[in-house]
Amino acid sequence: MTETNATAARSSARPDVQADFQPLGISHRPSPTETLLRDLKAKDSPAFIGYLPYGFPDARGSLEALRCIVENGVDIVEIGLPYSDPVMDGPVIQSASQLAIAHGGRLEGVFDAVRTVAQAGAVPLIMSYWNLIFHYGVERFATKFEAAGGAGLITPDLIPDEAGEWIEASQRHGLDRIFLVSPDSSDARLAAVAKHARGFVYAASRMGVTGERTTLSASPQELVRRTRRAGARNVCVGIGVSTPEQGAQVGAYADGVIVGSALVHTLLDDTGVNVRDLRDGLDALAATTAALAKGIHGARR
């Protein structure tokens, strides 16, 4: 059955859902992520991309935290969808995700976070394991995400070879597709990711899970070079960037610098598993974000 006939059949069987389906097509909406990265390149500045999980420390607090990092220098925000069985998240983000889930954080509420980031003046991305999007409904997610002002989706466990449904939906709604590469990625894999990515390619600085590090190796710089050679227009580096000095180091060669655990950590107490007082946590988050922004934005000066 063709897509048109299948849609007609569903609509005929359930007239009330006819508006939920739309014909195939391609949106001509420019990529907000690529537009921002192009503008920053004109200023010879890398982007500061900050990650925080939605629902952490709770739904209201997470919206305040998202506004806080935008006000203190983050250009692009990765809004994490808490997941009970994360693949690449280290202990800090795992703790935050567990707290978010315990406080009722669910996918449906993340669209409020997207609107919050967009209204604050940054580019909103969602970072999610594919299972959550698949079970929510790809078309349903894409429709609501676009309506909320979302720019794109980072999918750490989805490769282009298996992303047909998402590629189709993202083309219809003008959403970015951000896939990951690692130092172990073959040239063929880099080329496949570069071909299908929109927005930027996420270069994982090393194999393993997220987390703060005292030093960074030279491998991400070589990975950025290889990924650009494979055809990627924008390559941003994440995993392990924790300090302004490291941000400046990576920002000297990458189009964007991604920081997650170092931001999340400011909202946890010394145990690393409990939430700090929100006011104290937001003060610490503001100071950490501002310092990182200074290092990253000044990386090439």
PDB file of N, CA and C in Angstrom, residues 84-186:
ATOM      1  N   SER A  84      15.951   5.595  31.959  1.00  0.00           N
ATOM      2  CA  SER A  84      16.274   4.682  33.057  1.00  0.00           C
ATOM      3  C   SER A  84      17.469   3.780  32.768  1.00  0.00           C
ATOM      4  N   ASP A  85      17.841   3.629  31.505  1.00  0.00           N
ATOM      5  CA  ASP A  85      18.936   2.725  31.149  1.00  0.00           C
ATOM      6  C   ASP A  85      19.868   3.406  30.155  1.00  0.00           C
ATOM      7  N   PRO A  86      20.589   4.453  30.587  1.00  0.00           N
ATOM      8  CA  PRO A  86      21.418   5.228  29.667  1.00  0.00           C
ATOM      9  C   PRO A  86      22.618   4.434  29.162  1.00  0.00           C
ATOM     10  N   VAL A  87      23.016   4.744  27.930  1.00  0.00           N
ATOM     11  CA  VAL A  87      24.127   4.045  27.297  1.00  0.00           C
ATOM     12  C   VAL A  87      25.443   4.776  27.510  1.00  0.00           C
ATOM     13  N   MET A  88      25.420   6.100  27.370  1.00  0.00           N
ATOM     14  CA  MET A  88      26.686   6.839  27.377  1.00  0.00           C
ATOM     15  C   MET A  88      26.808   7.839  28.524  1.00  0.00           C
ATOM     16  N   ASP A  89      25.842   7.857  29.454  1.00  0.00           N
ATOM     17  CA  ASP A  89      25.882   8.824  30.543  1.00  0.00           C
ATOM     18  C   ASP A  89      26.688   8.312  31.724  1.00  0.00           C
ATOM     19  N   GLY A  90      27.556   9.179  32.249  1.00  0.00           N
ATOM     20  CA  GLY A  90      28.350   8.852  33.415  1.00  0.00           C
ATOM     21  C   GLY A  90      27.556   9.051  34.701  1.00  0.00           C
ATOM     22  N   PRO A  91      28.213   8.892  35.862  1.00  0.00           N
ATOM     23  CA  PRO A  91      27.506   8.887  37.143  1.00  0.00           C
ATOM     24  C   PRO A  91      26.785  10.187  37.473  1.00  0.00           C
ATOM     25  N   VAL A  92      27.346  11.331  37.107  1.00  0.00           N
ATOM     26  CA  VAL A  92      26.709  12.608  37.445  1.00  0.00           C
ATOM     27  C   VAL A  92      25.386  12.756  36.703  1.00  0.00           C
ATOM     28  N   ILE A  93      25.395  12.526  35.404  1.00  0.00           N
ATOM     29  CA  ILE A  93      24.168  12.663  34.621  1.00  0.00           C
ATOM     30  C   ILE A  93      23.191  11.535  34.946  1.00  0.00           C
ATOM     31  N   GLN A  94      23.705  10.355  35.261  1.00  0.00           N
ATOM     32  CA  GLN A  94      22.815   9.270  35.689  1.00  0.00           C
ATOM     33  C   GLN A  94      22.059   9.659  36.961  1.00  0.00           C
ATOM     34  N   SER A  95      22.769  10.249  37.929  1.00  0.00           N
ATOM     35  CA  SER A  95      22.122  10.679  39.174  1.00  0.00           C
ATOM     36  C   SER A  95      21.039  11.711  38.886  1.00  0.00           C
ATOM     37  N   ALA A  96      21.366  12.673  38.020  1.00  0.00           N
ATOM     38  CA  ALA A  96      20.402  13.717  37.679  1.00  0.00           C
ATOM     39  C   ALA A  96      19.183  13.125  36.983  1.00  0.00           C
ATOM     40  N   SER A  97      19.408  12.181  36.092  1.00  0.00           N
ATOM     41  CA  SER A  97      18.296  11.558  35.371  1.00  0.00           C
ATOM     42  C   SER A  97      17.399  10.762  36.313  1.00  0.00           C
ATOM     43  N   GLN A  98      18.007  10.057  37.258  1.00  0.00           N
ATOM     44  CA  GLN A  98      17.206   9.289  38.219  1.00  0.00           C
ATOM     45  C   GLN A  98      16.354  10.210  39.081  1.00  0.00           C
ATOM     46  N   LEU A  99      16.917  11.355  39.471  1.00  0.00           N
ATOM     47  CA  LEU A  99      16.158  12.321  40.257  1.00  0.00           C
ATOM     48  C   LEU A  99      15.018  12.905  39.426  1.00  0.00           C
ATOM     49  N   ALA A 100      15.294  13.177  38.156  1.00  0.00           N
ATOM     50  CA  ALA A 100      14.256  13.722  37.274  1.00  0.00           C
ATOM     51  C   ALA A 100      13.102  12.737  37.115  1.00  0.00           C
ATOM     52  N   ILE A 101      13.431  11.475  36.915  1.00  0.00           N
ATOM     53  CA  ILE A 101      12.387  10.446  36.770  1.00  0.00           C
ATOM     54  C   ILE A 101      11.591  10.314  38.062  1.00  0.00           C
ATOM     55  N   ALA A 102      12.301  10.343  39.198  1.00  0.00           N
ATOM     56  CA  ALA A 102      11.632  10.230  40.495  1.00  0.00           C
ATOM     57  C   ALA A 102      10.668  11.380  40.754  1.00  0.00           C
ATOM     58  N   HIS A 103      10.993  12.551  40.171  1.00  0.00           N
ATOM     59  CA  HIS A 103      10.131  13.723  40.352  1.00  0.00           C
ATOM     60  C   HIS A 103       9.099  13.842  39.241  1.00  0.00           C
ATOM     61  N   GLY A 104       8.934  12.791  38.452  1.00  0.00           N
ATOM     62  CA  GLY A 104       7.863  12.772  37.466  1.00  0.00           C
ATOM     63  C   GLY A 104       8.222  13.329  36.109  1.00  0.00           C
ATOM     64  N   GLY A 105       9.515  13.502  35.807  1.00  0.00           N
ATOM     65  CA  GLY A 105       9.912  14.021  34.505  1.00  0.00           C
ATOM     66  C   GLY A 105       9.561  13.051  33.392  1.00  0.00           C
ATOM     67  N   ARG A 106       8.769  13.502  32.440  1.00  0.00           N
ATOM     68  CA  ARG A 106       8.342  12.662  31.332  1.00  0.00           C
ATOM     69  C   ARG A 106       8.512  13.418  30.017  1.00  0.00           C
ATOM     70  N   LEU A 107       8.512  12.688  28.932  1.00  0.00           N
ATOM     71  CA  LEU A 107       8.762  13.297  27.629  1.00  0.00           C
ATOM     72  C   LEU A 107       7.766  14.406  27.319  1.00  0.00           C
ATOM     73  N   GLU A 108       6.528  14.233  27.658  1.00  0.00           N
ATOM     74  CA  GLU A 108       5.498  15.220  27.310  1.00  0.00           C
ATOM     75  C   GLU A 108       5.850  16.609  27.831  1.00  0.00           C
ATOM     76  N   GLY A 109       6.486  16.672  28.992  1.00  0.00           N
ATOM     77  CA  GLY A 109       6.812  17.971  29.573  1.00  0.00           C
ATOM     78  C   GLY A 109       8.010  18.655  28.954  1.00  0.00           C
ATOM     79  N   VAL A 110       8.783  17.941  28.158  1.00  0.00           N
ATOM     80  CA  VAL A 110      10.020  18.522  27.639  1.00  0.00           C
ATOM     81  C   VAL A 110       9.743  19.663  26.666  1.00  0.00           C
ATOM     82  N   PHE A 111       8.553  19.701  26.087  1.00  0.00           N
ATOM     83  CA  PHE A 111       8.249  20.773  25.145  1.00  0.00           C
ATOM     84  C   PHE A 111       8.170  22.125  25.851  1.00  0.00           C
ATOM     85  N   ASP A 112       7.832  22.141  27.146  1.00  0.00           N
ATOM     86  CA  ASP A 112       7.908  23.373  27.925  1.00  0.00           C
ATOM     87  C   ASP A 112       9.349  23.843  28.044  1.00  0.00           C
ATOM     88  N   ALA A 113      10.258  22.889  28.212  1.00  0.00           N
ATOM     89  CA  ALA A 113      11.678  23.227  28.290  1.00  0.00           C
ATOM     90  C   ALA A 113      12.173  23.789  26.961  1.00  0.00           C
ATOM     91  N   VAL A 114      11.727  23.204  25.867  1.00  0.00           N
ATOM     92  CA  VAL A 114      12.111  23.703  24.534  1.00  0.00           C
ATOM     93  C   VAL A 114      11.654  25.146  24.372  1.00  0.00           C
ATOM     94  N   ARG A 115      10.397  25.428  24.733  1.00  0.00           N
ATOM     95  CA  ARG A 115       9.883  26.805  24.625  1.00  0.00           C
ATOM     96  C   ARG A 115      10.674  27.759  25.523  1.00  0.00           C
ATOM     97  N   THR A 116      11.034  27.290  26.707  1.00  0.00           N
ATOM     98  CA  THR A 116      11.799  28.124  27.635  1.00  0.00           C
ATOM     99  C   THR A 116      13.131  28.531  27.034  1.00  0.00           C
ATOM    100  N   VAL A 117      13.835  27.589  26.450  1.00  0.00           N
ATOM    101  CA  VAL A 117      15.143  27.867  25.848  1.00  0.00           C
ATOM    102  C   VAL A 117      14.991  28.810  24.659  1.00  0.00           C
ATOM    103  N   ALA A 118      14.011  28.548  23.790  1.00  0.00           N
ATOM    104  CA  ALA A 118      13.801  29.390  22.617  1.00  0.00           C
ATOM    105  C   ALA A 118      13.472  30.822  23.034  1.00  0.00           C
ATOM    106  N   GLN A 119      12.617  30.975  24.030  1.00  0.00           N
ATOM    107  CA  GLN A 119      12.238  32.307  24.484  1.00  0.00           C
ATOM    108  C   GLN A 119      13.398  33.031  25.163  1.00  0.00           C
ATOM    109  N   ALA A 120      14.318  32.265  25.752  1.00  0.00           N
ATOM    110  CA  ALA A 120      15.489  32.873  26.391  1.00  0.00           C
ATOM    111  C   ALA A 120      16.531  33.323  25.369  1.00  0.00           C
ATOM    112  N   GLY A 121      16.406  32.856  24.125  1.00  0.00           N
ATOM    113  CA  GLY A 121      17.285  33.336  23.066  1.00  0.00           C
ATOM    114  C   GLY A 121      18.345  32.370  22.593  1.00  0.00           C
ATOM    115  N   ALA A 122      18.290  31.110  23.014  1.00  0.00           N
ATOM    116  CA  ALA A 122      19.265  30.114  22.558  1.00  0.00           C
ATOM    117  C   ALA A 122      18.584  29.119  21.629  1.00  0.00           C
ATOM    118  N   VAL A 123      19.386  28.290  20.991  1.00  0.00           N
ATOM    119  CA  VAL A 123      18.880  27.253  20.088  1.00  0.00           C
ATOM    120  C   VAL A 123      18.593  25.999  20.905  1.00  0.00           C
ATOM    121  N   PRO A 124      17.342  25.513  20.908  1.00  0.00           N
ATOM    122  CA  PRO A 124      17.016  24.329  21.714  1.00  0.00           C
ATOM    123  C   PRO A 124      17.130  23.017  20.925  1.00  0.00           C
ATOM    124  N   LEU A 125      17.945  22.123  21.449  1.00  0.00           N
ATOM    125  CA  LEU A 125      18.056  20.759  20.947  1.00  0.00           C
ATOM    126  C   LEU A 125      17.568  19.814  22.036  1.00  0.00           C
ATOM    127  N   ILE A 126      17.133  18.640  21.638  1.00  0.00           N
ATOM    128  CA  ILE A 126      16.841  17.583  22.603  1.00  0.00           C
ATOM    129  C   ILE A 126      17.826  16.453  22.371  1.00  0.00           C
ATOM    130  N   MET A 127      18.400  15.934  23.465  1.00  0.00           N
ATOM    131  CA  MET A 127      19.246  14.752  23.383  1.00  0.00           C
ATOM    132  C   MET A 127      18.478  13.592  23.995  1.00  0.00           C
ATOM    133  N   SER A 128      18.251  12.542  23.202  1.00  0.00           N
ATOM    134  CA  SER A 128      17.420  11.449  23.683  1.00  0.00           C
ATOM    135  C   SER A 128      17.845  10.124  23.083  1.00  0.00           C
ATOM    136  N   TYR A 129      17.715   9.089  23.885  1.00  0.00           N
ATOM    137  CA  TYR A 129      17.845   7.738  23.352  1.00  0.00           C
ATOM    138  C   TYR A 129      16.616   7.448  22.497  1.00  0.00           C
ATOM    139  N   TRP A 130      16.843   6.736  21.395  1.00  0.00           N
ATOM    140  CA  TRP A 130      15.825   6.605  20.368  1.00  0.00           C
ATOM    141  C   TRP A 130      14.567   5.886  20.861  1.00  0.00           C
ATOM    142  N   ASN A 131      14.718   4.982  21.791  1.00  0.00           N
ATOM    143  CA  ASN A 131      13.572   4.216  22.273  1.00  0.00           C
ATOM    144  C   ASN A 131      12.446   5.123  22.781  1.00  0.00           C
ATOM    145  N   LEU A 132      12.818   6.221  23.448  1.00  0.00           N
ATOM    146  CA  LEU A 132      11.811   7.142  23.979  1.00  0.00           C
ATOM    147  C   LEU A 132      11.015   7.794  22.852  1.00  0.00           C
ATOM    148  N   ILE A 133      11.711   8.231  21.812  1.00  0.00           N
ATOM    149  CA  ILE A 133      11.046   8.893  20.685  1.00  0.00           C
ATOM    150  C   ILE A 133      10.196   7.890  19.919  1.00  0.00           C
ATOM    151  N   PHE A 134      10.733   6.706  19.717  1.00  0.00           N
ATOM    152  CA  PHE A 134      10.022   5.674  18.953  1.00  0.00           C
ATOM    153  C   PHE A 134       8.689   5.324  19.617  1.00  0.00           C
ATOM    154  N   HIS A 135       8.718   5.131  20.929  1.00  0.00           N
ATOM    155  CA  HIS A 135       7.496   4.728  21.624  1.00  0.00           C
ATOM    156  C   HIS A 135       6.521   5.899  21.781  1.00  0.00           C
ATOM    157  N   TYR A 136       7.026   7.110  21.814  1.00  0.00           N
ATOM    158  CA  TYR A 136       6.141   8.270  21.873  1.00  0.00           C
ATOM    159  C   TYR A 136       5.421   8.470  20.536  1.00  0.00           C
ATOM    160  N   GLY A 137       6.119   8.117  19.453  1.00  0.00           N
ATOM    161  CA  GLY A 137       5.591   8.319  18.104  1.00  0.00           C
ATOM    162  C   GLY A 137       6.439   9.347  17.383  1.00  0.00           C
ATOM    163  N   VAL A 138       7.144   8.939  16.340  1.00  0.00           N
ATOM    164  CA  VAL A 138       8.104   9.813  15.672  1.00  0.00           C
ATOM    165  C   VAL A 138       7.425  11.051  15.091  1.00  0.00           C
ATOM    166  N   GLU A 139       6.344  10.845  14.366  1.00  0.00           N
ATOM    167  CA  GLU A 139       5.639  11.982  13.763  1.00  0.00           C
ATOM    168  C   GLU A 139       5.016  12.875  14.834  1.00  0.00           C
ATOM    169  N   ARG A 140       4.460  12.268  15.853  1.00  0.00           N
ATOM    170  CA  ARG A 140       3.874  13.039  16.958  1.00  0.00           C
ATOM    171  C   ARG A 140       4.945  13.889  17.641  1.00  0.00           C
ATOM    172  N   PHE A 141       6.107  13.289  17.893  1.00  0.00           N
ATOM    173  CA  PHE A 141       7.206  14.023  18.514  1.00  0.00           C
ATOM    174  C   PHE A 141       7.658  15.178  17.621  1.00  0.00           C
ATOM    175  N   ALA A 142       7.901  14.899  16.343  1.00  0.00           N
ATOM    176  CA  ALA A 142       8.410  15.918  15.433  1.00  0.00           C
ATOM    177  C   ALA A 142       7.440  17.094  15.324  1.00  0.00           C
ATOM    178  N   THR A 143       6.147  16.802  15.267  1.00  0.00           N
ATOM    179  CA  THR A 143       5.142  17.859  15.157  1.00  0.00           C
ATOM    180  C   THR A 143       5.164  18.771  16.380  1.00  0.00           C
ATOM    181  N   LYS A 144       5.174  18.178  17.567  1.00  0.00           N
ATOM    182  CA  LYS A 144       5.154  18.966  18.797  1.00  0.00           C
ATOM    183  C   LYS A 144       6.484  19.695  19.019  1.00  0.00           C
ATOM    184  N   PHE A 145       7.564  19.048  18.650  1.00  0.00           N
ATOM    185  CA  PHE A 145       8.889  19.647  18.811  1.00  0.00           C
ATOM    186  C   PHE A 145       9.023  20.886  17.928  1.00  0.00           C
ATOM    187  N   GLU A 146       8.610  20.778  16.685  1.00  0.00           N
ATOM    188  CA  GLU A 146       8.662  21.928  15.782  1.00  0.00           C
ATOM    189  C   GLU A 146       7.781  23.058  16.309  1.00  0.00           C
ATOM    190  N   ALA A 147       6.560  22.728  16.746  1.00  0.00           N
ATOM    191  CA  ALA A 147       5.630  23.747  17.230  1.00  0.00           C
ATOM    192  C   ALA A 147       6.166  24.473  18.457  1.00  0.00           C
ATOM    193  N   ALA A 148       6.959  23.780  19.282  1.00  0.00           N
ATOM    194  CA  ALA A 148       7.521  24.385  20.491  1.00  0.00           C
ATOM    195  C   ALA A 148       8.731  25.260  20.199  1.00  0.00           C
ATOM    196  N   GLY A 149       9.238  25.221  18.966  1.00  0.00           N
ATOM    197  CA  GLY A 149      10.412  26.013  18.612  1.00  0.00           C
ATOM    198  C   GLY A 149      11.703  25.234  18.637  1.00  0.00           C
ATOM    199  N   GLY A 150      11.608  23.908  18.641  1.00  0.00           N
ATOM    200  CA  GLY A 150      12.801  23.068  18.676  1.00  0.00           C
ATOM    201  C   GLY A 150      13.591  23.124  17.385  1.00  0.00           C
ATOM    202  N   ALA A 151      14.890  22.913  17.509  1.00  0.00           N
ATOM    203  CA  ALA A 151      15.771  22.974  16.343  1.00  0.00           C
ATOM    204  C   ALA A 151      16.181  21.597  15.847  1.00  0.00           C
ATOM    205  N   GLY A 152      16.461  20.657  16.749  1.00  0.00           N
ATOM    206  CA  GLY A 152      16.930  19.361  16.297  1.00  0.00           C
ATOM    207  C   GLY A 152      17.102  18.372  17.423  1.00  0.00           C
ATOM    208  N   LEU A 153      17.452  17.154  17.028  1.00  0.00           N
ATOM    209  CA  LEU A 153      17.528  16.024  17.956  1.00  0.00           C
ATOM    210  C   LEU A 153      18.909  15.384  17.868  1.00  0.00           C
ATOM    211  N   ILE A 154      19.506  15.172  19.039  1.00  0.00           N
ATOM    212  CA  ILE A 154      20.767  14.434  19.152  1.00  0.00           C
ATOM    213  C   ILE A 154      20.418  13.019  19.582  1.00  0.00           C
ATOM    214  N   THR A 155      20.872  12.031  18.815  1.00  0.00           N
ATOM    215  CA  THR A 155      20.498  10.631  19.068  1.00  0.00           C
ATOM    216  C   THR A 155      21.752   9.792  19.271  1.00  0.00           C
ATOM    217  N   PRO A 156      22.207   9.609  20.516  1.00  0.00           N
ATOM    218  CA  PRO A 156      23.463   8.910  20.757  1.00  0.00           C
ATOM    219  C   PRO A 156      23.458   7.444  20.370  1.00  0.00           C
ATOM    220  N   ASP A 157      22.259   6.820  20.309  1.00  0.00           N
ATOM    221  CA  ASP A 157      22.207   5.392  19.999  1.00  0.00           C
ATOM    222  C   ASP A 157      21.530   5.096  18.664  1.00  0.00           C
ATOM    223  N   LEU A 158      21.411   6.104  17.815  1.00  0.00           N
ATOM    224  CA  LEU A 158      20.789   5.912  16.504  1.00  0.00           C
ATOM    225  C   LEU A 158      21.791   6.267  15.426  1.00  0.00           C
ATOM    226  N   ILE A 159      22.044   5.336  14.527  1.00  0.00           N
ATOM    227  CA  ILE A 159      22.965   5.575  13.421  1.00  0.00           C
ATOM    228  C   ILE A 159      22.167   5.846  12.149  1.00  0.00           C
ATOM    229  N   PRO A 160      22.743   6.548  11.182  1.00  0.00           N
ATOM    230  CA  PRO A 160      21.994   6.894   9.972  1.00  0.00           C
ATOM    231  C   PRO A 160      21.395   5.689   9.259  1.00  0.00           C
ATOM    232  N   ASP A 161      22.088   4.550   9.274  1.00  0.00           N
ATOM    233  CA  ASP A 161      21.601   3.349   8.598  1.00  0.00           C
ATOM    234  C   ASP A 161      20.241   2.895   9.109  1.00  0.00           C
ATOM    235  N   GLU A 162      19.940   3.218  10.379  1.00  0.00           N
ATOM    236  CA  GLU A 162      18.697   2.768  11.015  1.00  0.00           C
ATOM    237  C   GLU A 162      17.755   3.927  11.315  1.00  0.00           C
ATOM    238  N   ALA A 163      18.015   5.075  10.711  1.00  0.00           N
ATOM    239  CA  ALA A 163      17.285   6.291  11.068  1.00  0.00           C
ATOM    240  C   ALA A 163      16.309   6.745   9.992  1.00  0.00           C
ATOM    241  N   GLY A 164      15.871   5.839   9.139  1.00  0.00           N
ATOM    242  CA  GLY A 164      15.021   6.236   8.023  1.00  0.00           C
ATOM    243  C   GLY A 164      13.777   6.988   8.436  1.00  0.00           C
ATOM    244  N   GLU A 165      13.084   6.504   9.461  1.00  0.00           N
ATOM    245  CA  GLU A 165      11.844   7.154   9.884  1.00  0.00           C
ATOM    246  C   GLU A 165      12.114   8.548  10.431  1.00  0.00           C
ATOM    247  N   TRP A 166      13.217   8.682  11.179  1.00  0.00           N
ATOM    248  CA  TRP A 166      13.562   9.992  11.727  1.00  0.00           C
ATOM    249  C   TRP A 166      14.039  10.934  10.623  1.00  0.00           C
ATOM    250  N   ILE A 167      14.819  10.454   9.689  1.00  0.00           N
ATOM    251  CA  ILE A 167      15.276  11.305   8.590  1.00  0.00           C
ATOM    252  C   ILE A 167      14.083  11.859   7.812  1.00  0.00           C
ATOM    253  N   GLU A 168      13.112  10.992   7.553  1.00  0.00           N
ATOM    254  CA  GLU A 168      11.918  11.422   6.820  1.00  0.00           C
ATOM    255  C   GLU A 168      11.140  12.462   7.609  1.00  0.00           C
ATOM    256  N   ALA A 169      10.907  12.206   8.900  1.00  0.00           N
ATOM    257  CA  ALA A 169      10.142  13.140   9.723  1.00  0.00           C
ATOM    258  C   ALA A 169      10.882  14.466   9.894  1.00  0.00           C
ATOM    259  N   SER A 170      12.179  14.408  10.093  1.00  0.00           N
ATOM    260  CA  SER A 170      12.942  15.637  10.292  1.00  0.00           C
ATOM    261  C   SER A 170      12.971  16.483   9.025  1.00  0.00           C
ATOM    262  N   GLN A 171      12.964  15.848   7.867  1.00  0.00           N
ATOM    263  CA  GLN A 171      12.902  16.601   6.616  1.00  0.00           C
ATOM    264  C   GLN A 171      11.550  17.293   6.470  1.00  0.00           C
ATOM    265  N   ARG A 172      10.494  16.615   6.875  1.00  0.00           N
ATOM    266  CA  ARG A 172       9.161  17.223   6.781  1.00  0.00           C
ATOM    267  C   ARG A 172       9.022  18.428   7.704  1.00  0.00           C
ATOM    268  N   HIS A 173       9.685  18.369   8.864  1.00  0.00           N
ATOM    269  CA  HIS A 173       9.483  19.409   9.875  1.00  0.00           C
ATOM    270  C   HIS A 173      10.667  20.372  10.002  1.00  0.00           C
ATOM    271  N   GLY A 174      11.674  20.222   9.169  1.00  0.00           N
ATOM    272  CA  GLY A 174      12.804  21.140   9.207  1.00  0.00           C
ATOM    273  C   GLY A 174      13.625  21.048  10.470  1.00  0.00           C
ATOM    274  N   LEU A 175      13.826  19.832  10.965  1.00  0.00           N
ATOM    275  CA  LEU A 175      14.559  19.615  12.209  1.00  0.00           C
ATOM    276  C   LEU A 175      15.948  19.049  11.938  1.00  0.00           C
ATOM    277  N   ASP A 176      16.876  19.412  12.788  1.00  0.00           N
ATOM    278  CA  ASP A 176      18.250  18.948  12.629  1.00  0.00           C
ATOM    279  C   ASP A 176      18.412  17.513  13.108  1.00  0.00           C
ATOM    280  N   ARG A 177      19.327  16.803  12.446  1.00  0.00           N
ATOM    281  CA  ARG A 177      19.682  15.423  12.805  1.00  0.00           C
ATOM    282  C   ARG A 177      21.146  15.419  13.215  1.00  0.00           C
ATOM    283  N   ILE A 178      21.405  15.164  14.480  1.00  0.00           N
ATOM    284  CA  ILE A 178      22.774  15.218  14.993  1.00  0.00           C
ATOM    285  C   ILE A 178      23.175  13.821  15.441  1.00  0.00           C
ATOM    286  N   PHE A 179      24.061  13.226  14.667  1.00  0.00           N
ATOM    287  CA  PHE A 179      24.566  11.880  14.953  1.00  0.00           C
ATOM    288  C   PHE A 179      25.954  11.984  15.573  1.00  0.00           C
ATOM    289  N   LEU A 180      26.373  10.911  16.252  1.00  0.00           N
ATOM    290  CA  LEU A 180      27.663  10.899  16.932  1.00  0.00           C
ATOM    291  C   LEU A 180      28.708  10.118  16.156  1.00  0.00           C
ATOM    292  N   VAL A 181      29.956  10.565  16.309  1.00  0.00           N
ATOM    293  CA  VAL A 181      31.112   9.810  15.830  1.00  0.00           C
ATOM    294  C   VAL A 181      32.118   9.744  16.971  1.00  0.00           C
ATOM    295  N   SER A 182      33.032   8.785  16.890  1.00  0.00           N
ATOM    296  CA  SER A 182      34.036   8.616  17.940  1.00  0.00           C
ATOM    297  C   SER A 182      35.411   8.428  17.305  1.00  0.00           C
ATOM    298  N   PRO A 183      36.472   8.477  18.116  1.00  0.00           N
ATOM    299  CA  PRO A 183      37.810   8.276  17.559  1.00  0.00           C
ATOM    300  C   PRO A 183      37.970   6.939  16.849  1.00  0.00           C
ATOM    301  N   ASP A 184      37.133   5.948  17.170  1.00  0.00           N
ATOM    302  CA  ASP A 184      37.213   4.650  16.518  1.00  0.00           C
ATOM    303  C   ASP A 184      36.387   4.548  15.248  1.00  0.00           C
ATOM    304  N   SER A 185      35.653   5.596  14.890  1.00  0.00           N
ATOM    305  CA  SER A 185      34.808   5.547  13.694  1.00  0.00           C
ATOM    306  C   SER A 185      35.668   5.436  12.437  1.00  0.00           C
ATOM    307  N   SER A 186      35.254   4.552  11.530  1.00  0.00           N
ATOM    308  CA  SER A 186      35.972   4.391  10.266  1.00  0.00           C
ATOM    309  C   SER A 186      35.690   5.585   9.358  1.00  0.00           C
TER     310      SER A 186
END
